């Protein structure tokens, strides 16, 4: 349903946050192998 989709700007913000989190883990030599949309937690 198109009405329930997030705007592109919000999607990009979420993706950048996830990428920054993965970079943080990578810098700590931690490999997160189960990256998928259902593993990204959002609050309102």
CSV table of C-alpha atoms in Angstrom, one decimal:
chain,number,residue,atom,x,y,z
A,1,UNK,CA,0.0,0.0,0.0
A,2,UNK,CA,1.6,3.3,-1.2
A,3,UNK,CA,0.0,5.3,1.7
A,4,UNK,CA,1.9,3.2,4.3
A,5,UNK,CA,5.4,3.6,2.7
A,6,UNK,CA,8.0,5.8,4.1
A,7,UNK,CA,9.1,8.8,2.1
A,8,UNK,CA,12.4,8.4,0.3
A,9,UNK,CA,14.2,10.9,2.5
A,10,UNK,CA,13.3,8.9,5.6
A,11,UNK,CA,14.4,5.6,3.9
A,12,UNK,CA,17.7,7.1,3.1
A,13,UNK,CA,18.2,8.4,6.6
A,14,UNK,CA,17.4,4.9,8.0
A,15,UNK,CA,19.8,3.3,5.5
A,16,UNK,CA,22.6,5.7,6.4
A,17,UNK,CA,22.1,5.0,10.1
A,18,UNK,CA,22.3,1.2,9.5
A,19,UNK,CA,25.4,1.7,7.4
A,20,UNK,CA,27.0,3.8,10.2
A,21,UNK,CA,26.1,1.1,12.7
A,22,UNK,CA,27.7,-1.6,10.5
A,23,UNK,CA,30.8,0.6,10.1
A,24,UNK,CA,31.1,1.0,13.9
A,25,UNK,CA,30.9,-2.8,14.3
A,26,UNK,CA,33.4,-3.4,11.5
A,27,UNK,CA,35.8,-1.0,13.2
A,28,UNK,CA,35.5,-3.1,16.3
A,29,UNK,CA,36.3,-6.3,14.3
A,30,UNK,CA,32.7,-7.5,14.7
A,31,UNK,CA,31.0,-9.0,11.7
A,32,UNK,CA,27.2,-8.8,11.6
A,33,UNK,CA,26.1,-11.5,9.2
A,34,UNK,CA,22.3,-11.2,9.4
A,35,UNK,CA,21.7,-7.8,7.9
A,36,UNK,CA,18.1,-7.5,6.6
A,37,UNK,CA,15.3,-5.1,6.9
A,38,UNK,CA,13.5,-7.0,9.6
A,39,UNK,CA,16.6,-6.6,11.8
A,40,UNK,CA,16.5,-2.7,11.7
A,41,UNK,CA,14.5,-1.5,14.7
A,42,UNK,CA,12.7,1.9,14.4
A,43,UNK,CA,11.0,4.0,17.0
A,44,UNK,CA,8.4,6.6,16.4
